[in-house]
CSV table of C-alpha atoms in Angstrom, one decimal:
chain,number,residue,atom,x,y,z
O,1065,MET,CA,52.9,7.9,-18.3
O,1066,VAL,CA,53.1,10.6,-19.8
O,1067,GLU,CA,51.9,10.8,-23.1
O,1068,GLN,CA,52.2,13.8,-25.2
O,1069,THR,CA,50.0,12.8,-28.1
O,1070,GLN,CA,51.2,12.9,-31.7
O,1071,THR,CA,47.3,12.8,-32.6
O,1072,LYS,CA,46.9,16.1,-31.2
O,1073,SER,CA,49.8,17.6,-33.0
O,1074,THR,CA,48.6,16.4,-36.1
O,1075,ALA,CA,44.7,17.4,-35.4
O,1076,TYR,CA,46.8,20.8,-35.0
O,1077,LEU,CA,48.3,20.7,-38.4
O,1078,ASP,CA,45.2,19.6,-40.1
O,1079,ARG,CA,43.0,22.5,-38.8
O,1080,PHE,CA,46.3,25.1,-39.9
O,1081,GLU,CA,44.6,25.7,-43.2
O,1082,GLU,CA,41.0,26.3,-41.4
O,1083,GLY,CA,43.1,28.7,-39.1
O,1084,GLU,CA,44.5,30.8,-41.0
O,1085,GLU,CA,42.3,33.5,-41.2
O,1086,ARG,CA,43.3,33.5,-37.1
O,1087,SER,CA,46.5,32.7,-37.6
O,1088,ASP,CA,47.1,36.1,-39.8
O,1089,SER,CA,45.0,38.1,-37.0
O,1090,TYR,CA,47.5,37.0,-34.3
O,1091,THR,CA,50.1,38.2,-36.4
O,1092,GLU,CA,48.6,41.3,-37.0
O,1093,ALA,CA,48.4,41.7,-33.2
O,1094,VAL,CA,51.9,41.1,-33.0
O,1095,LEU,CA,52.5,43.8,-36.2
O,1096,GLU,CA,50.4,45.8,-34.2
O,1097,ARG,CA,52.2,45.6,-30.7
O,1098,HIS,CA,55.4,46.2,-33.0
O,1099,LYS,CA,54.0,49.1,-34.5
O,1100,ARG,CA,52.9,51.0,-31.5
O,1101,GLU,CA,56.3,50.7,-29.8
O,1102,GLY,CA,57.9,51.6,-32.8
O,1103,LEU,CA,55.6,55.1,-33.3
O,1104,ASP,CA,56.2,55.7,-29.1
O,1105,LEU,CA,59.9,55.4,-29.6
O,1106,ALA,CA,59.9,57.4,-33.4
O,1107,VAL,CA,58.4,60.3,-31.1
O,1108,LYS,CA,60.6,60.0,-28.2
O,1109,ALA,CA,63.1,60.3,-30.3
O,1110,ARG,CA,62.0,62.8,-32.7
O,1111,TRP,CA,61.2,64.9,-29.7
O,1112,VAL,CA,65.1,64.7,-28.2
O,1113,ALA,CA,66.5,65.5,-31.5
O,1114,MET,CA,64.2,68.0,-32.3
O,1115,SER,CA,65.3,69.7,-28.4
O,1116,ILE,CA,69.2,68.7,-29.4
O,1117,ILE,CA,69.0,70.7,-32.3
O,1118,GLY,CA,66.7,73.4,-31.1
O,1119,VAL,CA,69.4,74.4,-28.7
O,1120,PHE,CA,72.5,74.0,-30.8
O,1121,LEU,CA,70.4,76.2,-33.7
O,1122,LEU,CA,70.1,79.2,-30.7
O,1123,PHE,CA,74.3,79.1,-30.8
O,1124,THR,CA,74.5,78.7,-34.3
O,1125,VAL,CA,71.7,81.4,-36.2
O,1126,HIS,CA,71.3,85.0,-35.7
O,1127,TRP,CA,68.9,86.5,-33.6
O,1128,PRO,CA,65.1,87.4,-34.7
O,1129,GLU,CA,65.6,84.9,-37.0
O,1130,VAL,CA,66.4,81.4,-35.2
O,1131,PHE,CA,62.9,82.1,-34.3
O,1132,TYR,CA,61.5,80.7,-37.4
O,1133,TYR,CA,63.6,77.9,-37.5
O,1134,GLU,CA,62.7,76.7,-33.8
O,1135,LEU,CA,59.0,77.1,-35.3
O,1136,ILE,CA,59.6,74.9,-37.7
O,1137,LEU,CA,61.1,72.4,-35.0
O,1138,PHE,CA,58.0,72.8,-32.8
O,1139,LEU,CA,55.9,72.0,-35.7
O,1140,LEU,CA,57.8,68.9,-36.5
O,1141,CYS,CA,57.2,68.1,-32.8
O,1142,VAL,CA,53.7,68.6,-33.0
O,1143,ASN,CA,53.5,66.7,-36.6
O,1144,GLY,CA,55.0,63.3,-35.2
O,1145,TRP,CA,52.5,63.2,-31.9
O,1146,LEU,CA,49.6,63.2,-34.9
O,1147,ILE,CA,51.6,60.5,-36.8
O,1148,ARG,CA,51.6,58.6,-33.8
O,1149,ARG,CA,48.0,58.8,-33.2
O,1150,ALA,CA,47.0,58.1,-37.0
O,1151,GLY,CA,49.7,55.2,-37.0
O,1152,ARG,CA,48.5,51.7,-37.7
O,1153,VAL,CA,49.1,48.7,-39.0
O,1154,GLY,CA,48.5,48.2,-43.2
O,1155,ARG,CA,47.7,51.3,-45.4
O,1156,SER,CA,46.5,54.8,-43.7
O,1157,LYS,CA,45.9,57.7,-45.6
O,1158,MET,CA,46.2,60.0,-42.8
O,1159,GLU,CA,49.5,58.7,-41.5
O,1160,LEU,CA,50.8,59.0,-44.9
O,1161,PHE,CA,49.6,62.5,-45.1
O,1162,LEU,CA,51.1,63.6,-41.9
O,1163,ILE,CA,54.9,61.8,-43.1
O,1164,PHE,CA,54.2,64.0,-46.6
O,1165,VAL,CA,53.8,67.0,-44.1
O,1166,ASP,CA,56.6,66.0,-42.0
O,1167,LEU,CA,59.0,66.3,-45.1
O,1168,LEU,CA,57.3,69.6,-46.4
O,1169,LEU,CA,57.9,71.1,-43.2
O,1170,MET,CA,61.8,69.9,-43.4
O,1171,VAL,CA,62.3,71.1,-47.4
O,1172,VAL,CA,60.5,74.1,-46.9
O,1173,GLY,CA,62.3,75.0,-44.1
O,1174,ILE,CA,65.5,74.4,-45.4
O,1175,ILE,CA,64.8,75.9,-48.8
O,1176,GLY,CA,62.3,78.5,-48.1
O,1177,PRO,CA,63.5,82.1,-47.6
O,1178,ASN,CA,63.3,82.8,-43.5
O,1179,PRO,CA,60.6,85.6,-43.4
O,1180,ILE,CA,62.2,87.2,-40.6
O,1181,GLY,CA,65.9,87.1,-41.6
O,1182,LEU,CA,67.7,89.6,-42.1
O,1183,ASP,CA,70.1,88.4,-44.9
O,1184,ASP,CA,69.8,89.4,-48.3
O,1185,TRP,CA,71.4,87.0,-50.3
O,1186,PRO,CA,70.9,85.4,-53.8
O,1187,GLN,CA,68.2,81.8,-53.2
O,1188,ALA,CA,71.3,79.7,-54.1
O,1189,MET,CA,72.7,80.3,-50.6
O,1190,GLN,CA,70.1,78.6,-49.2
O,1191,TYR,CA,71.5,75.4,-50.3
O,1192,ARG,CA,75.2,75.7,-49.6
O,1193,PHE,CA,74.5,75.4,-45.4
O,1194,GLY,CA,74.6,71.6,-45.1
O,1195,ASN,CA,70.9,72.0,-44.1
O,1196,PHE,CA,69.9,68.4,-46.1
O,1197,GLN,CA,71.5,66.1,-43.7
O,1198,TYR,CA,68.7,66.7,-41.7
O,1199,LEU,CA,66.4,65.0,-43.9
O,1200,PHE,CA,68.7,61.8,-43.3
O,1201,LEU,CA,67.4,62.1,-39.6
O,1202,ILE,CA,63.8,62.0,-40.6
O,1203,LEU,CA,64.4,58.9,-42.8
O,1204,ALA,CA,66.4,57.0,-39.9
O,1205,MET,CA,63.3,57.9,-37.4
O,1206,GLY,CA,60.9,56.5,-39.9
O,1207,THR,CA,62.6,53.0,-40.0
O,1208,LEU,CA,61.5,52.6,-36.2
O,1209,ALA,CA,58.3,52.4,-36.6
O,1210,TYR,CA,57.3,52.4,-40.6
O,1211,SER,CA,56.9,49.5,-43.4
O,1212,TRP,CA,59.2,49.3,-45.9
O,1213,ARG,CA,57.2,50.3,-48.5
O,1214,THR,CA,57.1,53.8,-46.3
O,1215,VAL,CA,60.6,53.9,-46.0
O,1216,ILE,CA,61.1,54.2,-49.6
O,1217,ALA,CA,58.3,56.6,-50.3
O,1218,ILE,CA,60.0,58.8,-47.5
O,1219,GLY,CA,63.2,58.8,-49.8
O,1220,THR,CA,61.1,59.1,-53.4
O,1221,TRP,CA,58.9,61.5,-51.9
O,1222,THR,CA,61.9,63.9,-50.2
O,1223,ALA,CA,63.9,63.5,-52.9
O,1224,THR,CA,61.2,64.9,-55.9
O,1225,MET,CA,60.5,67.9,-53.0
O,1226,TRP,CA,64.1,68.6,-53.4
O,1227,MET,CA,64.8,68.6,-57.2
O,1228,VAL,CA,61.0,70.3,-57.4
O,1229,ALA,CA,61.9,73.4,-54.8
O,1230,LEU,CA,65.4,73.2,-57.0
O,1231,GLY,CA,63.6,74.0,-59.9
O,1232,LEU,CA,61.1,76.7,-58.1
O,1233,SER,CA,64.4,78.2,-56.6
O,1234,ILE,CA,66.1,78.5,-60.4
O,1235,TRP,CA,62.4,79.8,-62.0
O,1236,LEU,CA,61.0,82.2,-59.6
O,1237,THR,CA,64.1,83.9,-57.9
O,1238,ASP,CA,66.2,86.4,-59.6
O,1239,PRO,CA,70.3,86.2,-59.1
O,1240,LEU,CA,72.4,88.9,-58.1
O,1241,PRO,CA,74.6,89.7,-60.7
O,1242,ASP,CA,77.2,91.9,-59.5
O,1243,MET,CA,78.1,89.1,-56.8
O,1244,SER,CA,79.1,86.6,-59.7
O,1245,GLU,CA,80.8,89.1,-61.5
O,1246,ALA,CA,83.0,90.1,-58.3
O,1247,ILE,CA,84.1,86.3,-57.4
O,1248,ARG,CA,85.1,86.3,-61.4
O,1249,VAL,CA,87.3,89.7,-60.9
O,1250,ALA,CA,88.6,88.3,-57.9
O,1251,LEU,CA,89.6,84.5,-59.6
O,1252,PRO,CA,90.7,85.2,-62.6
O,1253,GLY,CA,92.7,82.1,-63.4
O,1254,TRP,CA,90.2,79.7,-61.2
O,1255,PRO,CA,87.1,79.9,-63.1
O,1256,ASP,CA,86.3,76.4,-61.8
O,1257,LEU,CA,86.8,77.7,-58.2
O,1258,ALA,CA,84.9,80.9,-59.4
O,1259,PHE,CA,82.0,78.7,-60.1
O,1260,LEU,CA,82.0,76.6,-57.2
O,1261,ILE,CA,82.0,79.6,-54.6
O,1262,ASP,CA,79.4,82.2,-57.0
O,1263,PRO,CA,76.7,82.9,-54.2
O,1264,ASN,CA,74.3,82.4,-57.1
O,1265,SER,CA,75.2,78.7,-58.0
O,1266,PHE,CA,73.1,76.2,-57.1
O,1267,ASN,CA,75.6,73.6,-58.1
O,1268,ILE,CA,73.0,71.3,-60.1
O,1269,ARG,CA,75.5,68.5,-59.8
O,1270,LEU,CA,75.8,68.3,-56.4
O,1271,ARG,CA,72.1,68.5,-55.9
O,1272,ILE,CA,71.6,65.9,-57.7
O,1273,GLN,CA,74.3,63.5,-56.3
O,1274,GLU,CA,72.4,64.5,-53.2
O,1275,VAL,CA,69.0,63.1,-54.1
O,1276,VAL,CA,70.7,60.0,-55.6
O,1277,VAL,CA,72.7,58.9,-52.3
O,1278,PHE,CA,69.7,59.8,-50.1
O,1279,LEU,CA,67.3,57.7,-52.8
O,1280,LEU,CA,70.4,54.5,-52.0
O,1281,VAL,CA,70.3,54.6,-48.4
O,1282,ALA,CA,66.5,54.9,-48.3
O,1283,ILE,CA,66.0,51.9,-50.7
O,1284,THR,CA,68.7,50.1,-49.2
O,1285,LEU,CA,67.3,51.2,-45.8
O,1286,GLY,CA,63.7,50.0,-46.7
O,1287,LEU,CA,65.3,46.7,-47.8
O,1288,SER,CA,66.5,46.2,-44.4
O,1289,MET,CA,63.0,47.1,-42.7
O,1290,ARG,CA,61.5,44.5,-45.0
O,1291,ARG,CA,63.6,41.9,-44.2
O,1292,PHE,CA,63.4,42.9,-40.5
O,1293,ASN,CA,59.5,42.8,-40.8
O,1294,GLY,CA,59.9,39.2,-42.8
O,1295,LEU,CA,61.6,38.4,-39.5
O,1296,LEU,CA,59.2,39.6,-37.6
O,1297,ARG,CA,56.6,37.7,-39.2
O,1298,SER,CA,58.3,34.6,-38.7
O,1299,ASN,CA,58.8,35.5,-34.8
O,1300,ALA,CA,55.4,36.0,-34.5
O,1301,ALA,CA,54.0,32.5,-36.6
O,1302,LEU,CA,56.6,30.9,-34.2
O,1303,GLU,CA,55.0,32.4,-31.1
O,1304,ARG,CA,51.9,31.4,-32.5
O,1305,GLU,CA,52.9,27.9,-32.8
O,1306,ARG,CA,54.0,27.4,-29.4
O,1307,THR,CA,51.3,29.0,-28.2
O,1308,ASN,CA,49.1,26.2,-29.8
O,1309,LEU,CA,51.4,23.5,-28.7
O,1310,SER,CA,51.1,25.2,-25.2
O,1311,ARG,CA,47.6,24.2,-25.3
O,1312,TYR,CA,48.8,20.5,-25.6
O,1313,PHE,CA,51.3,20.1,-23.7
O,1314,SER,CA,52.4,21.7,-20.2
O,1315,PRO,CA,54.7,24.6,-20.8
O,1316,ASN,CA,57.8,23.2,-19.2
O,1317,VAL,CA,58.0,20.3,-22.4
O,1318,VAL,CA,57.2,22.9,-24.6
O,1319,GLU,CA,60.3,24.9,-23.6
O,1320,GLU,CA,62.1,21.6,-23.5
O,1321,LEU,CA,60.9,21.4,-27.2
O,1322,SER,CA,61.3,24.7,-28.4
O,1323,GLN,CA,65.2,24.7,-27.1
O,1324,ASN,CA,66.8,21.6,-28.0
O,1325,ASP,CA,66.5,19.1,-30.8
O,1326,GLU,CA,64.8,16.0,-29.9
O,1327,PRO,CA,64.7,16.7,-26.8
O,1328,LEU,CA,62.9,14.3,-25.6
O,1329,LYS,CA,64.3,11.3,-27.2
O,1330,GLN,CA,67.3,10.3,-24.4
O,1331,ILE,CA,66.8,7.5,-22.4
O,1332,ARG,CA,66.8,9.0,-18.4
O,1333,SER,CA,66.1,7.4,-15.1
O,1334,HIS,CA,65.7,9.9,-12.4
O,1335,ASP,CA,63.1,10.2,-9.3
O,1336,ILE,CA,60.1,12.2,-9.7
O,1337,ALA,CA,56.9,12.7,-8.0
O,1338,VAL,CA,53.6,11.3,-9.1
O,1339,LEU,CA,50.2,12.6,-8.5
O,1340,PHE,CA,46.3,11.0,-9.9
O,1341,VAL,CA,43.7,12.9,-9.3
O,1342,ASP,CA,39.9,11.3,-9.9
O,1343,ILE,CA,36.5,12.6,-9.6
O,1344,VAL,CA,35.0,9.6,-7.3
O,1345,GLY,CA,31.5,8.3,-8.3
O,1346,PHE,CA,31.4,10.5,-11.5
O,1347,THR,CA,30.3,7.6,-13.6
O,1348,GLU,CA,26.7,7.9,-11.7
O,1349,PHE,CA,27.2,11.4,-11.6
O,1350,ALA,CA,27.3,11.1,-15.6
O,1351,ALA,CA,24.6,8.6,-16.1
O,1352,ALA,CA,21.9,11.0,-14.8
O,1353,ARG,CA,23.2,13.8,-16.6
O,1354,ARG,CA,22.8,15.9,-20.0
O,1355,PRO,CA,25.9,14.9,-22.6
O,1356,GLU,CA,26.6,18.8,-22.7
O,1357,GLU,CA,26.6,18.8,-18.1
O,1358,VAL,CA,28.9,16.2,-18.3
O,1359,ILE,CA,31.3,17.9,-20.7
O,1360,GLU,CA,30.9,21.2,-19.2
O,1361,THR,CA,31.5,20.0,-15.3
O,1362,LEU,CA,35.1,18.2,-16.9
O,1363,ARG,CA,36.0,21.0,-18.6
O,1364,ASP,CA,35.5,23.3,-15.6
O,1365,PHE,CA,37.0,20.8,-13.6
O,1366,HIS,CA,40.2,20.2,-15.8
O,1367,GLY,CA,40.4,23.5,-16.0
O,1368,LEU,CA,41.2,24.3,-12.4
O,1369,MET,CA,43.8,21.3,-12.1
O,1370,GLU,CA,45.3,21.9,-15.3
O,1371,ARG,CA,46.5,25.7,-13.3
O,1372,ALA,CA,47.2,24.3,-10.8
O,1373,VAL,CA,49.7,22.1,-12.1
O,1374,PHE,CA,51.6,24.6,-14.3
O,1375,ALA,CA,51.6,27.1,-11.5
O,1376,HIS,CA,53.9,24.6,-9.5
O,1377,GLU,CA,55.7,23.4,-12.3
O,1378,GLY,CA,54.3,20.2,-13.0
O,1379,THR,CA,53.9,18.4,-16.2
O,1380,LEU,CA,50.2,17.4,-17.3
O,1381,ASP,CA,50.7,13.8,-18.3
O,1382,LYS,CA,47.3,13.0,-19.7
O,1383,TYR,CA,43.5,13.9,-18.6
O,1384,LEU,CA,42.1,10.7,-17.8
O,1385,GLY,CA,38.2,11.2,-18.3
O,1386,ASP,CA,37.3,12.5,-15.2
O,1387,GLY,CA,40.7,12.6,-13.8
O,1388,LEU,CA,44.4,13.3,-14.6
O,1389,MET,CA,47.9,12.1,-14.2
O,1390,ALA,CA,50.8,14.7,-13.6
O,1391,THR,CA,54.3,14.4,-12.8
O,1392,PHE,CA,57.0,17.1,-11.4
O,1393,GLY,CA,60.7,16.5,-12.2
O,1394,THR,CA,60.0,16.1,-15.9
O,1395,PRO,CA,61.4,16.5,-18.5
O,1396,ASN,CA,64.2,17.6,-16.0
O,1397,PRO,CA,64.2,16.8,-12.1
O,1398,SER,CA,64.4,19.9,-9.6
O,1399,ASP,CA,65.4,20.0,-5.6
O,1400,HIS,CA,61.9,20.9,-5.0
O,1401,ASP,CA,59.6,18.6,-7.1
O,1402,ALA,CA,58.0,16.6,-4.0
O,1403,GLN,CA,57.0,19.3,-2.3
O,1404,ASN,CA,55.6,21.0,-5.5
O,1405,ALA,CA,53.8,18.1,-5.9
O,1406,LEU,CA,51.7,18.8,-2.4
O,1407,ARG,CA,51.8,22.7,-2.8
O,1408,CYS,CA,49.8,21.8,-6.0
O,1409,VAL,CA,47.4,19.4,-4.3
O,1410,ARG,CA,46.7,22.1,-1.9
O,1411,GLN,CA,46.2,24.6,-4.2
O,1412,MET,CA,43.6,21.8,-5.8
O,1413,MET,CA,41.9,21.1,-2.8
O,1414,ALA,CA,41.1,24.7,-2.1
O,1415,ASP,CA,40.3,25.7,-5.7
O,1416,VAL,CA,37.8,22.3,-5.7
O,1417,ASP,CA,36.3,23.7,-2.2
O,1418,VAL,CA,35.7,27.3,-4.3
O,1419,TRP,CA,34.2,25.2,-6.8
O,1420,ASN,CA,31.6,23.1,-4.7
O,1421,ASP,CA,30.4,26.3,-3.0
O,1422,ALA,CA,29.2,27.7,-6.3
O,1423,ARG,CA,27.9,24.5,-7.8
O,1424,ILE,CA,25.7,24.6,-4.2
O,1425,ALA,CA,25.1,27.7,-4.9
O,1426,SER,CA,23.7,27.1,-8.4
O,1427,GLY,CA,21.6,24.3,-7.0
O,1428,GLN,CA,24.2,21.5,-8.2
O,1429,PRO,CA,25.5,18.5,-6.1
O,1430,PRO,CA,29.3,19.1,-5.3
O,1431,LEU,CA,31.7,16.2,-6.1
O,1432,ARG,CA,34.3,14.5,-4.5
O,1433,VAL,CA,38.0,14.3,-5.7
O,1434,GLY,CA,40.5,11.9,-4.5
O,1435,PHE,CA,44.3,12.6,-5.1
O,1436,GLY,CA,47.1,10.3,-4.6
O,1437,ALA,CA,51.1,10.6,-5.0
O,1438,HIS,CA,54.2,9.0,-5.0
O,1439,TYR,CA,58.3,9.5,-5.2
O,1440,GLY,CA,60.4,7.3,-6.4
O,1441,PRO,CA,62.2,6.4,-9.7
O,1442,ALA,CA,61.2,6.4,-13.3
O,1443,VAL,CA,62.0,6.0,-16.4
O,1444,LEU,CA,61.3,8.4,-19.0
O,1445,ALA,CA,61.9,8.7,-22.8
O,1446,ASP,CA,59.9,8.7,-26.3
O,1447,ILE,CA,58.4,5.8,-27.6
O,1448,GLY,CA,57.0,5.0,-30.4
O,1449,ALA,CA,57.8,5.0,-34.1
O,1450,ASN,CA,55.5,7.2,-36.3
O,1451,ARG,CA,53.4,8.1,-33.4
O,1452,LEU,CA,55.3,9.5,-31.0
O,1453,GLU,CA,55.1,9.4,-26.8
O,1454,PHE,CA,56.9,10.8,-24.2
O,1455,ALA,CA,56.6,8.0,-21.5
O,1456,VAL,CA,56.8,8.1,-18.0
O,1457,VAL,CA,57.2,4.2,-16.5
O,1458,GLY,CA,57.6,2.3,-13.7
O,1459,ASN,CA,56.5,1.0,-10.4
O,1460,THR,CA,56.3,4.4,-8.9
O,1461,VAL,CA,53.5,5.3,-11.6
O,1462,ASN,CA,51.7,2.5,-10.8
O,1463,VAL,CA,51.7,3.1,-6.7
O,1464,ALA,CA,50.3,6.6,-7.6
O,1465,SER,CA,47.3,5.4,-8.8
O,1466,ARG,CA,46.8,3.0,-6.1
O,1467,LEU,CA,47.3,5.6,-4.0
O,1468,GLU,CA,44.5,7.4,-5.0
O,1469,SER,CA,42.2,5.1,-5.2
O,1470,MET,CA,43.0,4.0,-1.2
O,1471,THR,CA,41.5,7.5,-0.8
O,1472,ARG,CA,37.5,5.9,-0.9
O,1473,GLY,CA,38.7,3.3,1.7
O,1474,LEU,CA,40.1,5.8,4.1
O,1475,ASN,CA,37.9,8.3,3.8
O,1476,ALA,CA,40.6,10.8,2.7
O,1477,ARG,CA,41.1,13.5,0.4
O,1478,LEU,CA,44.9,12.9,0.1
O,1479,VAL,CA,46.5,9.5,0.4
O,1480,ILE,CA,50.7,9.8,-0.5
O,1481,SER,CA,53.4,7.5,0.5
O,1482,ASP,CA,56.0,7.2,3.6
O,1483,GLY,CA,58.6,7.8,0.4
O,1484,MET,CA,56.5,11.0,-0.4
O,1485,ARG,CA,56.7,12.5,2.8
O,1486,ASN,CA,60.5,11.8,3.8
O,1487,GLU,CA,61.3,13.8,0.1
O,1488,VAL,CA,59.3,16.4,1.4
O,1489,LEU,CA,60.5,16.5,4.4
O,1490,LYS,CA,64.6,16.3,3.3
O,1491,GLU,CA,63.1,19.4,0.7
O,1492,GLY,CA,62.2,21.6,3.4
O,1493,GLY,CA,58.6,21.6,2.7
O,1494,ASP,CA,57.5,20.7,6.1
O,1495,GLU,CA,54.3,23.0,5.9
O,1496,CYS,CA,52.8,21.0,3.2
O,1497,LEU,CA,51.9,18.0,5.2
O,1498,ASP,CA,49.9,19.3,7.9
O,1499,GLY,CA,46.8,17.6,8.6
O,1500,LEU,CA,48.1,14.1,7.3
O,1501,GLN,CA,47.9,11.0,9.1
O,1502,LYS,CA,49.5,8.3,9.8
O,1503,PHE,CA,48.4,4.5,8.5
O,1504,THR,CA,51.1,1.4,8.6
O,1505,ASP,CA,50.9,-1.7,7.2
O,1506,GLN,CA,48.6,-0.8,4.4
O,1507,ASP,CA,48.0,-3.7,1.6
O,1508,ILE,CA,48.4,-2.0,-1.3
O,1509,ARG,CA,47.9,-3.8,-5.1
O,1510,GLY,CA,50.7,-4.7,-6.9
O,1511,VAL,CA,53.4,-3.9,-3.9
O,1512,ALA,CA,54.6,-7.0,-2.6
O,1513,GLU,CA,55.2,-5.4,1.3
O,1514,LYS,CA,53.0,-3.8,3.4
O,1515,LEU,CA,53.4,0.3,3.3
O,1516,THR,CA,52.7,3.0,5.8
O,1517,VAL,CA,50.7,5.5,3.8
O,1518,TRP,CA,49.7,9.4,5.2
O,1519,ALA,CA,46.3,10.4,4.6
O,1520,PHE,CA,44.7,13.8,4.9
O,1521,GLU,CA,40.9,13.1,6.0
O,1522,ARG,CA,38.2,14.2,4.1
O,1523,PRO,CA,35.7,15.8,5.8
O,1524,ASP,CA,32.1,15.2,6.0
O,1525,ASP,CA,30.5,16.3,2.9
O,1526,HIS,CA,27.4,15.6,0.6
O,1527,GLY,CA,29.4,14.9,-2.6
O,1528,VAL,CA,29.1,12.3,-5.0
């Protein structure tokens, strides 16, 4: 019977508050990984974007002044790499400083006069080339790696720098009045048009419009990032819960639980393979040893068995003290359940041999382990009311348990039923049957007729 105990689930919930700090650590690890991936992507996107812009500027900006703008692009690429190095989850003063430098480079490059430029025109003309749109590129890249607060900070800092630069430009630079006068003379009947194209006009209303739109976009993206971070934390919590569930349930059961509503409620009946594992003579072994040594031995043993079950698509039904029960074909059957069970046993026997060799090397006695497997029909469903168990019931379970008990009388490591062998042959797993010997007319408690069984003989050893 597959017992997915509600007690263990309740124990996990009871310990939830105690493990809150550990849970937060798990979530922070997920966020850290996401931040690193985002920074890597942002750096690559920045290098690609700056390369494209750099090539574009070669054909649109006069020589030699284009080299100044190419230098700005290069510094932005280097600064992006530095941000990648300094970035981490939570507040990072260095990261924020480098982001500030990023924006400062952009604003200075867009508004500041080109030191190697040949054109001598009014400072207001720096605002006429539509370069403000490049700041949206920095803002967009920020959404790949930064928190929502940082994205909004980018918007705020950019708006502030843009307006400060506008104020400094108006205050510190001198207009060329002859140009303004020439425009007014050329357009005597269109004063608004003259003002619009006046080389000395900073068009403050348009500059304010740029800042307001940029801030609105930054806030919108920031709120979107906040929602995304909430979803990321929620997903991290779900992954943590799934990981914790996998400590108590088999991976295939966890998969079934996570993908369906009441996945185990439906009563079903189909053929499955049932495997019982037991340490022979463990009671005598435990009686002569300290409790800590007994538990440590069981943990090592169960760990070996558990890994083998999960590696072969099995369901760990329950631990039975010094043994366990596993099923193959639950919750849903497959076309290779019987051979999966035998492949699992083969791995278990090999792992036990290695484990015993290590025990002997450390001066501890080896342990004998018996395996019994049967294939046949079973009924599967949830049972219970408040405390639910996913139960596998039927004669198949009883026979598998009896076959494991027969390993003592037959001096075998493994005993399987003839029905199990036939199913393995049907599935095409002939190699799984190597070394098995036939024993006919065997009495099995609880079964009326005598059965044919197949056993894998135990080599001579000095185990318990």
